[in-house]
């Protein structure tokens, strides 16, 4: 209807409106079928949507980025999207008509969600056992299962849902606001608004699969009247990751096996499925485990250097964070498993620049762990990045160049502080002269303020002296190594 003369956003809205109409029709058809069944069998209880009895997925509960291999419906799954869709689809009827926002920034199904789905499945089978039913669709009719559940579960637990809710179709928005989205922000807002309208008008359940936790804000803005349920996905635990690699490598032949040294190298990769797949591929091509892991780390160094600092100065200017910000976090994470989010945010070089940290998380340089929706700690974006960061920091030339640039920025920040203090001291001096006295050394309000500013200037000056001495030392190191220091 909109035509090609209108904006892309308007065309998208028209397309989604047609889709919403089709979904509404599907919902009405399902409601009609339920009503017919109720009229045809008035003595039968309301239809009950029970969770499936598939085994709980074997995944970790960390806050990292990707899901490892898992067994779902009897099949091995290692792709994040396939696993997420199945896992969430299995539990969507338990969620009722909430909007489910599934964040993979990040992030495996949390242990609470896993135990909840598994517990509901176990309880469901227990009710069938009481009624002498197996739960097998081939052996038990739907009517018998419905009767068993209603007879042995009269309290009306959340699995017994309103027919109108049961009739709602399920819409899954995959790869919502994926990285490198570019200038598609307006289109994402249109899709978010459309998803919100489906929920508000009770047209469909909506499941959103995204690669970043920050996209929750876009959805929450589109649907302010309802809370969003977030399920985080993460890396496989060490035991699962090791079992996955062992099974794949053992399939290559009886001569293939893992030594304790091999397992130590594999542990460096963590539970990231993509890194484990890369390892297996390299082993299949003839590399041993040690060389394969070292190759992955070396490739990660090159990729990270380009992603965090750009190819050149002009490229670095286009990054949503400053080079000194990236270097400060990477250097700290090379020494520590995790950092305090609050401390990093409040200190130089961030000084409250939360957007830079969020951008680094979206680029998968770091992972921000949250508790109750509040950011608590910062970890490497992938488990292997811990060793990539260490490799970068141990590069003497690269470390010296970045430390010089970092110290120059820190010196400039301290000089700016001193200049502000000097300007305020001149103002205070004028105030003191106006009242016929000297502001310095006084005991009044202006005197106390002047004393504070002088102390602040002294601290900044001491930091400048220390950092300038460090810059001179680093320049000597670079000259010894035959490299040129960066321009201030």
CSV table of C-alpha atoms in Angstrom, one decimal:
chain,number,residue,atom,x,y,z
A,1,UNK,CA,0.0,0.0,0.0
A,2,UNK,CA,2.8,2.4,0.9
A,3,UNK,CA,4.5,2.2,-2.5
A,4,UNK,CA,8.2,2.7,-3.3
A,5,UNK,CA,7.8,6.5,-3.1
A,6,UNK,CA,7.5,6.3,0.7
A,7,UNK,CA,10.3,5.8,3.3
A,8,UNK,CA,11.6,2.3,4.1
A,9,UNK,CA,10.2,2.6,7.6
A,10,UNK,CA,6.7,3.2,6.2
A,11,UNK,CA,7.0,0.3,3.8
A,12,UNK,CA,8.1,-1.9,6.8
A,13,UNK,CA,5.1,-0.8,8.8
A,14,UNK,CA,2.7,-1.8,6.0
A,15,UNK,CA,4.3,-5.2,5.7
A,16,UNK,CA,4.2,-5.8,9.4
A,17,UNK,CA,0.6,-4.7,9.6
A,18,UNK,CA,-0.4,-7.3,7.0
A,19,UNK,CA,1.5,-9.9,9.0
A,20,UNK,CA,-0.2,-8.9,12.2
A,21,UNK,CA,-3.6,-9.3,10.5
A,22,UNK,CA,-2.7,-12.8,9.4
A,23,UNK,CA,-1.5,-13.7,13.0
A,24,UNK,CA,-4.8,-12.3,14.4
A,25,UNK,CA,-6.7,-14.5,12.0
A,26,UNK,CA,-4.7,-17.6,13.1
A,27,UNK,CA,-5.4,-16.8,16.7
A,28,UNK,CA,-9.1,-16.5,16.0
A,29,UNK,CA,-9.2,-19.8,14.1
A,30,UNK,CA,-7.5,-21.5,17.1
A,31,UNK,CA,-9.9,-20.0,19.5
A,32,UNK,CA,-12.8,-21.2,17.4
A,33,UNK,CA,-11.5,-24.7,17.4
A,34,UNK,CA,-11.2,-24.6,21.2
A,35,UNK,CA,-14.8,-23.3,21.6
A,36,UNK,CA,-16.0,-26.1,19.3
A,37,UNK,CA,-14.2,-28.7,21.3
A,38,UNK,CA,-15.7,-27.3,24.5
A,39,UNK,CA,-19.2,-27.4,23.1
A,40,UNK,CA,-18.8,-30.9,21.7
A,41,UNK,CA,-17.4,-32.2,25.0
A,42,UNK,CA,-18.9,-30.0,27.8
A,43,UNK,CA,-17.9,-32.5,30.5
A,44,UNK,CA,-14.2,-32.4,29.4
A,45,UNK,CA,-12.0,-30.0,31.3
A,46,UNK,CA,-10.3,-27.1,29.5
A,47,UNK,CA,-7.4,-28.1,27.3
A,48,UNK,CA,-4.1,-28.1,29.2
A,49,UNK,CA,-0.8,-27.1,27.7
A,50,UNK,CA,1.9,-29.2,29.3
A,51,UNK,CA,5.6,-28.7,29.0
A,52,UNK,CA,7.5,-31.4,27.0
A,53,UNK,CA,9.4,-34.1,28.6
A,54,UNK,CA,12.6,-33.6,26.6
A,55,UNK,CA,15.8,-33.7,28.7
A,56,UNK,CA,17.2,-30.4,30.1
A,57,UNK,CA,19.9,-28.9,27.9
A,58,UNK,CA,23.4,-29.5,28.9
A,59,UNK,CA,24.7,-25.9,28.9
A,60,UNK,CA,26.6,-23.7,31.3
A,61,UNK,CA,25.2,-20.8,33.3
A,62,UNK,CA,27.9,-18.2,32.7
A,63,UNK,CA,27.3,-14.7,31.2
A,64,UNK,CA,29.4,-15.2,28.2
A,65,UNK,CA,28.3,-15.1,24.6
A,66,UNK,CA,27.6,-18.4,22.9
A,67,UNK,CA,26.1,-21.8,23.7
A,68,UNK,CA,28.1,-25.0,23.5
A,69,UNK,CA,26.9,-28.3,22.2
A,70,UNK,CA,23.8,-29.7,23.8
A,71,UNK,CA,21.3,-32.5,23.3
A,72,UNK,CA,17.9,-31.3,22.3
A,73,UNK,CA,15.1,-33.7,21.3
A,74,UNK,CA,17.6,-36.4,20.9
A,75,UNK,CA,19.8,-34.4,18.4
A,76,UNK,CA,23.1,-32.8,19.1
A,77,UNK,CA,22.9,-29.0,18.6
A,78,UNK,CA,25.9,-26.7,18.6
A,79,UNK,CA,24.4,-23.6,16.8
A,80,UNK,CA,23.2,-20.9,19.2
A,81,UNK,CA,20.1,-19.9,17.2
A,82,UNK,CA,18.7,-23.4,16.8
A,83,UNK,CA,19.2,-24.2,20.5
A,84,UNK,CA,17.7,-21.0,21.7
A,85,UNK,CA,14.6,-21.4,19.5
A,86,UNK,CA,13.9,-24.9,20.7
A,87,UNK,CA,14.7,-24.2,24.4
A,88,UNK,CA,12.5,-21.1,24.6
A,89,UNK,CA,9.7,-22.6,22.4
A,90,UNK,CA,9.5,-25.5,24.9
A,91,UNK,CA,8.9,-23.2,27.8
A,92,UNK,CA,6.8,-20.4,26.1
A,93,UNK,CA,3.5,-21.9,27.3
A,94,UNK,CA,4.7,-21.8,30.8
A,95,UNK,CA,5.6,-18.1,30.4
A,96,UNK,CA,1.9,-17.2,29.5
A,97,UNK,CA,1.5,-14.0,27.6
A,98,UNK,CA,4.7,-12.2,28.7
A,99,UNK,CA,7.1,-10.8,26.1
A,100,UNK,CA,10.2,-13.0,26.3
A,101,UNK,CA,13.4,-11.2,25.4
A,102,UNK,CA,16.2,-13.7,25.0
A,103,UNK,CA,19.6,-12.0,25.2
A,104,UNK,CA,22.6,-13.9,23.9
A,105,UNK,CA,25.2,-11.0,24.8
A,106,UNK,CA,25.9,-11.7,25.3
A,107,UNK,CA,25.0,-14.9,27.5
A,108,UNK,CA,23.3,-20.0,28.2
A,109,UNK,CA,20.0,-20.5,29.7
A,110,UNK,CA,20.3,-19.7,33.4
A,111,UNK,CA,20.2,-22.5,35.9
A,112,UNK,CA,17.0,-21.2,37.4
A,113,UNK,CA,15.3,-21.4,34.0
A,114,UNK,CA,16.7,-24.8,33.3
A,115,UNK,CA,15.6,-26.2,36.7
A,116,UNK,CA,12.2,-24.6,36.3
A,117,UNK,CA,11.6,-26.2,32.9
A,118,UNK,CA,13.0,-29.5,34.0
A,119,UNK,CA,11.0,-29.4,37.2
A,120,UNK,CA,7.8,-28.7,35.4
A,121,UNK,CA,8.5,-31.5,33.0
A,122,UNK,CA,9.2,-33.9,35.9
A,123,UNK,CA,6.0,-32.9,37.7
A,124,UNK,CA,4.1,-33.3,34.4
A,125,UNK,CA,5.3,-36.9,34.1
A,126,UNK,CA,4.5,-37.6,37.7
A,127,UNK,CA,0.9,-36.7,37.2
A,128,UNK,CA,0.7,-39.0,34.2
A,129,UNK,CA,2.2,-41.8,36.3
A,130,UNK,CA,-0.5,-41.4,38.9
A,131,UNK,CA,-3.1,-41.9,36.2
A,132,UNK,CA,-1.3,-45.0,34.8
A,133,UNK,CA,-0.4,-43.2,31.5
A,134,UNK,CA,3.0,-43.3,29.8
A,135,UNK,CA,2.9,-39.8,28.3
A,136,UNK,CA,3.7,-41.3,24.9
A,137,UNK,CA,1.5,-39.7,22.2
A,138,UNK,CA,1.3,-43.0,20.4
A,139,UNK,CA,-0.1,-44.8,23.4
A,140,UNK,CA,-2.1,-42.1,25.3
A,141,UNK,CA,-4.8,-40.0,23.7
A,142,UNK,CA,-4.8,-36.2,24.2
A,143,UNK,CA,-8.1,-36.5,26.1
A,144,UNK,CA,-6.7,-39.0,28.5
A,145,UNK,CA,-3.7,-36.9,29.3
A,146,UNK,CA,-5.9,-33.8,29.7
A,147,UNK,CA,-8.2,-35.7,32.1
A,148,UNK,CA,-5.2,-37.1,34.1
A,149,UNK,CA,-3.7,-33.7,34.6
A,150,UNK,CA,-7.0,-32.0,35.6
A,151,UNK,CA,-8.0,-34.8,38.0
A,152,UNK,CA,-4.7,-34.9,39.8
A,153,UNK,CA,-3.9,-31.2,39.6
A,154,UNK,CA,-7.2,-29.4,40.6
A,155,UNK,CA,-5.4,-26.4,42.1
A,156,UNK,CA,-5.0,-24.7,38.7
A,157,UNK,CA,-1.2,-24.2,38.5
A,158,UNK,CA,0.2,-21.9,35.9
A,159,UNK,CA,0.3,-24.7,33.3
A,160,UNK,CA,-3.5,-24.5,33.0
A,161,UNK,CA,-3.8,-21.4,30.9
A,162,UNK,CA,-6.7,-19.5,29.7
A,163,UNK,CA,-7.9,-20.8,26.3
A,164,UNK,CA,-7.5,-17.4,24.7
A,165,UNK,CA,-3.8,-17.4,25.8
A,166,UNK,CA,-3.3,-20.9,24.5
A,167,UNK,CA,-4.6,-20.0,21.1
A,168,UNK,CA,-2.1,-17.2,20.6
A,169,UNK,CA,0.6,-18.0,18.0
A,170,UNK,CA,4.3,-17.6,18.8
A,171,UNK,CA,6.4,-15.1,16.9
A,172,UNK,CA,10.2,-15.4,17.1
A,173,UNK,CA,12.3,-12.4,16.1
A,174,UNK,CA,15.8,-13.8,15.5
A,175,UNK,CA,19.0,-11.8,15.3
A,176,UNK,CA,17.3,-8.7,16.6
A,177,UNK,CA,19.6,-5.7,16.5
A,178,UNK,CA,22.6,-7.8,15.6
A,179,UNK,CA,26.0,-6.2,15.7
A,180,UNK,CA,27.1,-4.3,12.6
A,181,UNK,CA,23.5,-3.1,12.2
A,182,UNK,CA,24.7,0.1,10.8
A,183,UNK,CA,22.0,2.7,10.1
A,184,UNK,CA,19.1,0.4,10.7
A,185,UNK,CA,18.1,1.9,14.0
A,186,UNK,CA,14.8,3.2,12.7
A,187,UNK,CA,13.9,-0.1,11.2
A,188,UNK,CA,14.6,-1.8,14.5
A,189,UNK,CA,12.4,0.7,16.3
A,190,UNK,CA,9.6,-0.2,13.8
A,191,UNK,CA,10.0,-3.9,14.5
A,192,UNK,CA,10.1,-3.3,18.3
A,193,UNK,CA,6.9,-1.3,18.1
A,194,UNK,CA,5.2,-4.0,16.0
A,195,UNK,CA,6.2,-6.7,18.5
A,196,UNK,CA,4.9,-4.6,21.4
A,197,UNK,CA,1.6,-4.1,19.6
A,198,UNK,CA,1.2,-7.9,19.1
A,199,UNK,CA,1.6,-8.4,22.9
A,200,UNK,CA,-0.6,-5.5,23.9
A,201,UNK,CA,-3.4,-6.5,21.6
A,202,UNK,CA,-3.0,-10.2,22.6
A,203,UNK,CA,-2.4,-11.2,19.0
A,204,UNK,CA,0.7,-13.4,19.7
A,205,UNK,CA,3.4,-14.4,22.1
A,206,UNK,CA,6.7,-12.7,21.1
A,207,UNK,CA,10.2,-14.2,21.6
A,208,UNK,CA,13.1,-11.9,20.8
A,209,UNK,CA,16.6,-13.4,20.3
A,210,UNK,CA,19.3,-10.8,20.4
A,211,UNK,CA,23.1,-10.7,20.7
A,212,UNK,CA,23.3,-7.9,23.2
A,213,UNK,CA,21.6,-7.0,26.5
A,214,UNK,CA,21.4,-3.3,25.6
A,215,UNK,CA,18.6,-4.2,23.1
A,216,UNK,CA,16.4,-4.8,26.1
A,217,UNK,CA,16.1,-1.0,26.4
A,218,UNK,CA,14.7,-0.7,22.9
A,219,UNK,CA,12.1,-3.3,23.7
A,220,UNK,CA,11.2,-1.9,27.1
A,221,UNK,CA,10.7,1.6,25.5
A,222,UNK,CA,8.3,0.1,23.0
A,223,UNK,CA,6.4,-1.8,25.7
A,224,UNK,CA,6.5,0.2,28.9
A,225,UNK,CA,3.4,-1.3,30.3
A,226,UNK,CA,4.7,-4.9,30.7
A,227,UNK,CA,7.8,-6.4,32.2
A,228,UNK,CA,10.3,-8.2,30.0
A,229,UNK,CA,11.5,-11.7,30.9
A,230,UNK,CA,15.2,-12.0,30.0
A,231,UNK,CA,16.9,-15.4,29.7
A,232,UNK,CA,20.7,-15.2,29.3
A,233,UNK,CA,22.7,-17.6,27.2
A,234,UNK,CA,26.4,-18.4,27.8
A,235,UNK,CA,29.3,-20.7,27.2
A,236,UNK,CA,29.3,-24.4,28.0
A,237,UNK,CA,30.8,-25.4,31.3
A,238,UNK,CA,34.4,-26.9,31.2
A,239,UNK,CA,33.2,-30.5,31.5
A,240,UNK,CA,30.7,-30.2,28.7
A,241,UNK,CA,33.2,-28.4,26.4
A,242,UNK,CA,35.8,-31.1,27.1
A,243,UNK,CA,33.4,-33.9,26.4
A,244,UNK,CA,32.3,-32.2,23.2
A,245,UNK,CA,35.9,-31.9,21.9
A,246,UNK,CA,36.8,-35.4,23.1
A,247,UNK,CA,33.9,-37.0,21.2
A,248,UNK,CA,34.7,-35.1,18.0
A,249,UNK,CA,38.4,-35.9,18.1
A,250,UNK,CA,37.9,-39.5,19.0
A,251,UNK,CA,35.7,-39.8,15.9
A,252,UNK,CA,38.7,-39.1,13.8
A,253,UNK,CA,40.2,-42.5,14.5
A,254,UNK,CA,41.5,-44.7,17.3
A,255,UNK,CA,44.9,-43.1,17.1
A,256,UNK,CA,43.4,-39.7,18.1
A,257,UNK,CA,43.1,-39.0,21.8
A,258,UNK,CA,43.6,-36.2,24.4
A,259,UNK,CA,46.6,-36.1,26.7
A,260,UNK,CA,46.5,-34.1,30.0
A,261,UNK,CA,48.6,-31.5,28.2
A,262,UNK,CA,46.0,-31.3,25.4
A,263,UNK,CA,43.2,-30.9,27.9
A,264,UNK,CA,45.1,-28.0,29.5
A,265,UNK,CA,45.3,-26.2,26.2
A,266,UNK,CA,41.7,-26.9,25.4
A,267,UNK,CA,40.6,-25.3,28.7
A,268,UNK,CA,42.0,-22.0,27.5
A,269,UNK,CA,39.2,-21.9,24.9
A,270,UNK,CA,36.5,-22.1,27.5
A,271,UNK,CA,33.1,-23.2,26.3
A,272,UNK,CA,32.6,-20.9,23.3
A,273,UNK,CA,31.2,-23.2,20.6
A,274,UNK,CA,32.7,-21.3,17.7
A,275,UNK,CA,36.2,-21.6,19.2
A,276,UNK,CA,35.8,-25.3,19.9
A,277,UNK,CA,34.6,-25.8,16.3
A,278,UNK,CA,37.6,-24.0,15.0
A,279,UNK,CA,39.9,-26.2,17.2
A,280,UNK,CA,38.3,-29.4,15.9
A,281,UNK,CA,38.6,-28.2,12.3
A,282,UNK,CA,42.3,-27.4,12.7
A,283,UNK,CA,42.9,-30.8,14.3
A,284,UNK,CA,41.1,-32.5,11.4
A,285,UNK,CA,43.5,-30.7,9.1
A,286,UNK,CA,46.5,-32.2,10.8
A,287,UNK,CA,47.5,-29.7,13.6
A,288,UNK,CA,48.0,-31.0,17.1
A,289,UNK,CA,45.9,-29.4,19.9
A,290,UNK,CA,48.7,-27.2,21.2
A,291,UNK,CA,49.5,-25.7,17.8
A,292,UNK,CA,45.8,-25.3,17.0
A,293,UNK,CA,45.1,-23.4,20.2
A,294,UNK,CA,48.1,-21.2,19.7
A,295,UNK,CA,47.0,-20.4,16.1
A,296,UNK,CA,43.5,-19.4,17.4
A,297,UNK,CA,45.1,-17.1,20.0
A,298,UNK,CA,47.4,-15.6,17.3
A,299,UNK,CA,44.5,-15.0,15.0
A,300,UNK,CA,42.6,-13.4,17.9
A,301,UNK,CA,45.4,-11.0,18.6
A,302,UNK,CA,45.2,-9.6,15.1
A,303,UNK,CA,41.4,-9.4,15.1
A,304,UNK,CA,41.3,-7.8,18.5
A,305,UNK,CA,44.0,-5.2,17.7
A,306,UNK,CA,42.0,-4.1,14.6
A,307,UNK,CA,38.7,-4.2,16.4
A,308,UNK,CA,39.8,-2.3,19.5
A,309,UNK,CA,42.3,0.2,18.1
A,310,UNK,CA,41.6,0.3,14.3
A,311,UNK,CA,44.0,-0.1,11.4
A,312,UNK,CA,45.4,3.5,11.7
A,313,UNK,CA,44.7,6.8,13.4
A,314,UNK,CA,41.9,7.7,11.1
A,315,UNK,CA,40.2,4.4,11.6
A,316,UNK,CA,40.5,4.8,15.4
A,317,UNK,CA,38.7,8.1,15.3
A,318,UNK,CA,35.6,6.3,14.0
A,319,UNK,CA,35.4,3.9,17.0
A,320,UNK,CA,32.8,4.5,19.6
A,321,UNK,CA,35.4,4.4,22.3
A,322,UNK,CA,38.8,6.0,22.8
A,323,UNK,CA,42.0,4.0,22.4
A,324,UNK,CA,43.1,4.7,26.0
A,325,UNK,CA,39.7,3.4,27.2
A,326,UNK,CA,40.2,0.1,25.3
A,327,UNK,CA,43.8,-0.2,26.5
A,328,UNK,CA,43.0,0.4,30.1
A,329,UNK,CA,40.4,-2.4,30.2
A,330,UNK,CA,42.4,-4.9,28.1
A,331,UNK,CA,45.5,-4.4,30.2
A,332,UNK,CA,43.6,-4.8,33.5
A,333,UNK,CA,41.8,-8.0,32.2
A,334,UNK,CA,45.1,-9.5,31.2
A,335,UNK,CA,46.0,-9.5,34.9
A,336,UNK,CA,42.5,-10.2,36.5
A,337,UNK,CA,39.7,-12.6,35.7
A,338,UNK,CA,37.1,-9.8,36.1
A,339,UNK,CA,37.0,-6.1,37.0
A,340,UNK,CA,34.5,-4.0,39.1
A,341,UNK,CA,32.2,-2.2,36.7
A,342,UNK,CA,31.7,0.7,39.0
A,343,UNK,CA,35.5,1.3,39.5
A,344,UNK,CA,36.2,1.1,35.8
A,345,UNK,CA,33.4,3.5,35.0
A,346,UNK,CA,34.3,6.1,37.6
A,347,UNK,CA,38.0,6.3,37.0
A,348,UNK,CA,40.1,7.7,34.2
A,349,UNK,CA,39.8,7.3,31.2
A,350,UNK,CA,36.1,6.6,31.3
A,351,UNK,CA,35.0,9.1,34.0
A,352,UNK,CA,31.3,8.1,33.7
A,353,UNK,CA,31.4,7.3,29.9
A,354,UNK,CA,29.1,4.3,30.1
A,355,UNK,CA,28.4,4.4,26.3
A,356,UNK,CA,32.0,3.5,25.6
A,357,UNK,CA,31.7,0.4,27.8
A,358,UNK,CA,28.4,-0.6,26.2
A,359,UNK,CA,29.9,-0.2,22.8
A,360,UNK,CA,32.9,-2.4,23.7
A,361,UNK,CA,30.4,-5.0,25.0
A,362,UNK,CA,28.4,-4.9,21.8
A,363,UNK,CA,31.7,-5.4,19.8
A,364,UNK,CA,32.3,-8.5,22.0
A,365,UNK,CA,35.6,-7.1,23.4
A,366,UNK,CA,34.2,-7.4,26.9
A,367,UNK,CA,31.3,-9.0,28.6
A,368,UNK,CA,29.4,-7.1,31.3
A,369,UNK,CA,27.8,-9.2,34.0
A,370,UNK,CA,24.6,-7.9,35.6
A,371,UNK,CA,22.7,-8.9,38.8
A,372,UNK,CA,19.0,-7.9,38.9
A,373,UNK,CA,19.6,-5.8,35.8
A,374,UNK,CA,22.5,-3.8,37.3
A,375,UNK,CA,26.0,-4.1,35.8
A,376,UNK,CA,28.4,-5.6,38.4
A,377,UNK,CA,31.6,-6.8,36.7
A,378,UNK,CA,33.5,-6.9,33.5
A,379,UNK,CA,35.0,-10.0,31.9
A,380,UNK,CA,36.7,-10.7,28.5
A,381,UNK,CA,34.2,-10.9,25.7
A,382,UNK,CA,35.3,-14.6,25.1
A,383,UNK,CA,37.2,-17.0,27.4
A,384,UNK,CA,40.1,-17.1,24.8
A,385,UNK,CA,40.4,-13.3,25.0
A,386,UNK,CA,42.0,-13.6,28.4
A,387,UNK,CA,45.1,-15.1,26.7
A,388,UNK,CA,44.7,-12.8,23.7
A,389,UNK,CA,44.9,-9.8,26.1
A,390,UNK,CA,48.0,-11.3,27.7
A,391,UNK,CA,49.6,-11.8,24.3
A,392,UNK,CA,49.0,-8.1,23.5
A,393,UNK,CA,50.3,-6.8,26.8
A,394,UNK,CA,53.4,-9.0,26.5
A,395,UNK,CA,54.2,-7.4,23.1
A,396,UNK,CA,56.9,-4.9,24.3
A,397,UNK,CA,56.5,-2.5,21.4
A,398,UNK,CA,52.7,-2.5,21.3
A,399,UNK,CA,52.6,-2.1,25.1
A,400,UNK,CA,55.0,0.8,25.1
A,401,UNK,CA,53.2,2.6,22.4
A,402,UNK,CA,49.8,2.2,24.1
A,403,UNK,CA,51.2,3.2,27.5
A,404,UNK,CA,52.8,6.3,26.1
A,405,UNK,CA,49.5,7.3,24.5
A,406,UNK,CA,47.6,6.5,27.7
A,407,UNK,CA,50.0,8.6,29.8
A,408,UNK,CA,49.8,11.5,27.5
A,409,UNK,CA,46.0,11.5,27.7
A,410,UNK,CA,46.3,11.2,31.5
A,411,UNK,CA,48.7,14.2,31.6
A,412,UNK,CA,46.4,16.3,29.5
A,413,UNK,CA,43.5,15.4,31.9
A,414,UNK,CA,45.5,16.5,35.0
A,415,UNK,CA,46.6,19.7,33.2
A,416,UNK,CA,43.0,20.5,32.5
A,417,UNK,CA,42.2,20.0,36.2
A,418,UNK,CA,45.0,22.4,37.2
A,419,UNK,CA,43.8,25.0,34.8
A,420,UNK,CA,40.3,24.9,36.2
A,421,UNK,CA,41.7,25.2,39.7
A,422,UNK,CA,43.7,28.2,38.7
A,423,UNK,CA,40.7,29.9,37.1
A,424,UNK,CA,38.6,29.4,40.3
A,425,UNK,CA,41.5,30.6,42.5
A,426,UNK,CA,41.6,33.9,40.5
A,427,UNK,CA,37.9,34.3,41.1
A,428,UNK,CA,38.3,33.6,44.8
A,429,UNK,CA,41.2,36.2,44.9
A,430,UNK,CA,38.9,38.8,43.4
A,431,UNK,CA,36.3,38.0,46.0
A,432,UNK,CA,38.9,38.4,48.7
A,433,UNK,CA,40.1,41.7,47.4
A,434,UNK,CA,36.5,43.0,47.2
A,435,UNK,CA,36.0,42.5,50.9
A,436,UNK,CA,39.4,44.0,51.8
A,437,UNK,CA,41.3,40.9,52.7
A,438,UNK,CA,43.4,38.0,51.3
A,439,UNK,CA,41.6,34.8,50.4
A,440,UNK,CA,44.7,32.6,50.8
A,441,UNK,CA,45.2,31.3,54.3
A,442,UNK,CA,41.8,32.6,55.5
A,443,UNK,CA,39.5,30.6,57.7
A,444,UNK,CA,36.3,31.6,56.0
A,445,UNK,CA,34.4,29.8,53.1
A,446,UNK,CA,36.6,31.3,50.4
A,447,UNK,CA,39.8,30.4,52.4
A,448,UNK,CA,38.7,26.8,52.8
A,449,UNK,CA,37.8,26.5,49.2
A,450,UNK,CA,41.2,28.0,48.2
A,451,UNK,CA,43.0,25.5,50.4
A,452,UNK,CA,41.1,22.6,48.8
A,453,UNK,CA,41.9,23.8,45.3
A,454,UNK,CA,45.6,24.2,46.1
A,455,UNK,CA,45.7,20.6,47.4
A,456,UNK,CA,44.0,19.4,44.3
A,457,UNK,CA,46.5,21.2,42.1
A,458,UNK,CA,49.4,19.7,44.1
A,459,UNK,CA,48.0,16.1,43.6
A,460,UNK,CA,47.6,16.7,39.9
A,461,UNK,CA,51.1,18.1,39.5
A,462,UNK,CA,52.6,15.1,41.3
A,463,UNK,CA,50.7,12.8,38.9
A,464,UNK,CA,52.0,14.7,35.9
A,465,UNK,CA,55.6,14.5,37.1
A,466,UNK,CA,55.3,10.7,37.6
A,467,UNK,CA,53.7,10.1,34.3
A,468,UNK,CA,56.1,12.3,32.4
A,469,UNK,CA,59.0,10.3,33.9
A,470,UNK,CA,57.2,7.1,32.8
A,471,UNK,CA,56.8,8.4,29.2
A,472,UNK,CA,60.5,9.2,29.0
A,473,UNK,CA,61.4,5.7,30.2
A,474,UNK,CA,59.0,4.1,27.6
A,475,UNK,CA,60.5,6.3,24.8
A,476,UNK,CA,63.9,4.9,25.7
A,477,UNK,CA,62.5,1.4,25.5
A,478,UNK,CA,61.0,2.0,22.1
A,479,UNK,CA,64.3,3.5,20.8
A,480,UNK,CA,66.1,0.4,22.1
A,481,UNK,CA,63.7,-1.8,20.2
A,482,UNK,CA,64.0,0.3,17.1
A,483,UNK,CA,60.5,1.7,17.1
A,484,UNK,CA,59.2,5.3,17.0
A,485,UNK,CA,57.1,6.7,19.9
A,486,UNK,CA,53.6,7.8,19.1
A,487,UNK,CA,52.9,11.5,18.7
A,488,UNK,CA,51.4,13.2,21.7
